[in-house]
Short mmCIF file of C-alpha atoms in Angstrom, two decimals:
data_model
loop_
_atom_site.label_atom_id
_atom_site.label_comp_id
_atom_site.label_asym_id
_atom_site.label_seq_id
_atom_site.Cartn_x
_atom_site.Cartn_y
_atom_site.Cartn_z
CA MET A 1485 -12.23 -16.61 17.08
CA ALA A 1486 -8.99 -18.37 16.26
CA THR A 1487 -6.76 -16.96 13.55
CA PRO A 1488 -4.04 -19.14 12.10
CA ASP A 1489 -1.75 -16.27 11.01
CA LYS A 1490 0.80 -14.48 13.12
CA ILE A 1491 0.16 -10.83 13.91
CA VAL A 1492 1.70 -8.70 11.16
CA ASP A 1493 2.65 -5.80 13.45
CA ARG A 1494 2.56 -6.36 17.19
CA GLN A 1495 2.61 -2.62 17.93
CA VAL A 1496 -0.58 -2.15 15.92
CA GLY A 1497 -2.23 -5.40 16.99
CA ARG A 1498 -4.71 -7.97 15.69
CA ASN A 1499 -7.91 -5.91 15.64
CA PRO A 1500 -6.59 -3.24 13.24
CA GLU A 1501 -5.32 -6.09 11.06
CA LEU A 1502 -8.83 -7.55 10.90
CA PHE A 1503 -10.22 -4.03 10.35
CA ALA A 1504 -7.85 -3.53 7.39
CA ALA A 1505 -8.99 -6.81 5.85
CA SER A 1506 -12.63 -5.78 6.17
CA ILE A 1507 -11.95 -2.32 4.67
CA SER A 1508 -10.51 -3.99 1.59
CA LYS A 1509 -13.90 -5.58 0.92
CA ILE A 1510 -15.59 -2.18 0.51
CA ASP A 1511 -16.10 -1.58 -3.20
CA THR A 1512 -15.34 2.13 -3.81
CA PRO A 1513 -12.55 4.46 -2.66
CA ASP A 1514 -15.10 7.04 -1.47
CA LYS A 1515 -16.71 4.50 0.83
CA ARG A 1516 -13.31 3.20 2.05
CA TYR A 1517 -11.93 6.68 2.77
CA PRO A 1518 -13.34 7.26 6.30
CA TYR A 1519 -12.30 3.80 7.44
CA ILE A 1520 -8.80 4.16 6.02
CA ARG A 1521 -8.52 7.46 7.93
CA ILE A 1522 -9.34 5.65 11.15
CA LEU A 1523 -6.83 2.91 10.39
CA VAL A 1524 -4.12 5.46 9.54
CA GLY A 1525 -4.74 7.13 12.91
CA ILE A 1526 -4.34 3.80 14.68
CA VAL A 1527 -1.05 3.13 12.88
CA GLU A 1528 0.19 6.66 13.71
CA GLN A 1529 -0.54 6.04 17.40
CA ALA A 1530 1.21 2.68 17.35
CA HIS A 1531 4.24 4.09 15.50
CA PRO A 1532 4.82 7.66 16.75
CA GLU A 1533 8.34 7.52 15.30
CA LEU A 1534 6.80 7.81 11.83
CA ASN A 1535 5.24 11.21 12.51
CA GLN A 1536 8.46 13.04 11.58
CA ALA A 1537 9.83 10.44 9.18
CA PRO A 1538 10.64 11.31 5.59
CA GLN A 1539 8.24 9.57 3.25
CA LYS A 1540 5.79 9.15 6.14
CA ASP A 1541 2.90 8.69 3.74
CA ARG A 1542 4.64 5.80 1.97
CA GLN A 1543 5.81 4.16 5.19
CA ILE A 1544 2.37 4.19 6.78
CA ALA A 1545 0.78 3.07 3.50
CA HIS A 1546 3.17 0.11 3.42
CA ILE A 1547 2.23 -0.91 6.98
CA VAL A 1548 -1.49 -0.62 6.20
CA SER A 1549 -1.00 -2.65 3.04
CA GLN A 1550 0.74 -5.37 5.05
CA LEU A 1551 -2.06 -5.33 7.62
CA SER A 1552 -4.60 -5.92 4.83
CA LYS A 1553 -2.47 -8.70 3.30
CA HIS A 1554 -1.79 -6.32 0.37
CA LEU A 1555 -5.49 -5.97 -0.48
CA LEU A 1556 -5.52 -2.20 0.10
CA ASN A 1557 -3.79 -0.04 -2.50
CA GLU A 1558 -0.72 1.74 -1.09
CA ASP A 1559 -1.27 4.80 -3.30
CA GLU A 1560 -4.81 5.20 -1.97
CA VAL A 1561 -3.64 4.94 1.63
CA ALA A 1562 -0.71 7.31 1.07
CA GLU A 1563 -3.14 9.90 -0.30
CA VAL A 1564 -5.24 9.59 2.87
CA VAL A 1565 -2.11 10.16 4.99
CA ARG A 1566 -1.24 13.28 2.97
CA VAL A 1567 -4.78 14.67 3.29
CA ARG A 1568 -4.80 14.08 7.07
CA ASP A 1569 -1.44 15.80 7.44
CA GLU A 1570 -2.44 18.78 5.29
CA GLU A 1571 -5.57 19.25 7.42
CA ARG A 1572 -3.29 19.43 10.46
CA GLY A 1573 -0.91 21.89 8.79
CA TYR A 1574 1.84 19.46 7.80
CA TYR A 1575 2.85 19.43 4.17
CA HIS A 1576 4.55 16.70 2.15
CA GLU A 1577 7.10 17.44 -0.54
#
């Protein structure tokens, strides 16, 4: 499968970019939630420097939004990042 666009983030890669685009086609936030969680985990692995960054939720949400060609809502993704972190005992201010 040939794709005419350049890879948005080489550390993350092409497959998560395609995954983000397909997630954006899911109609409700409840149905998108588990897939966004997976995508956030992939971005966290590709960018470990963001794990301790201030505004981590916003930074990861921005990357995910770019991966989806701005089809995924940054606020929705940032909320997923906050929920994942709270489950692991990290709290956002």
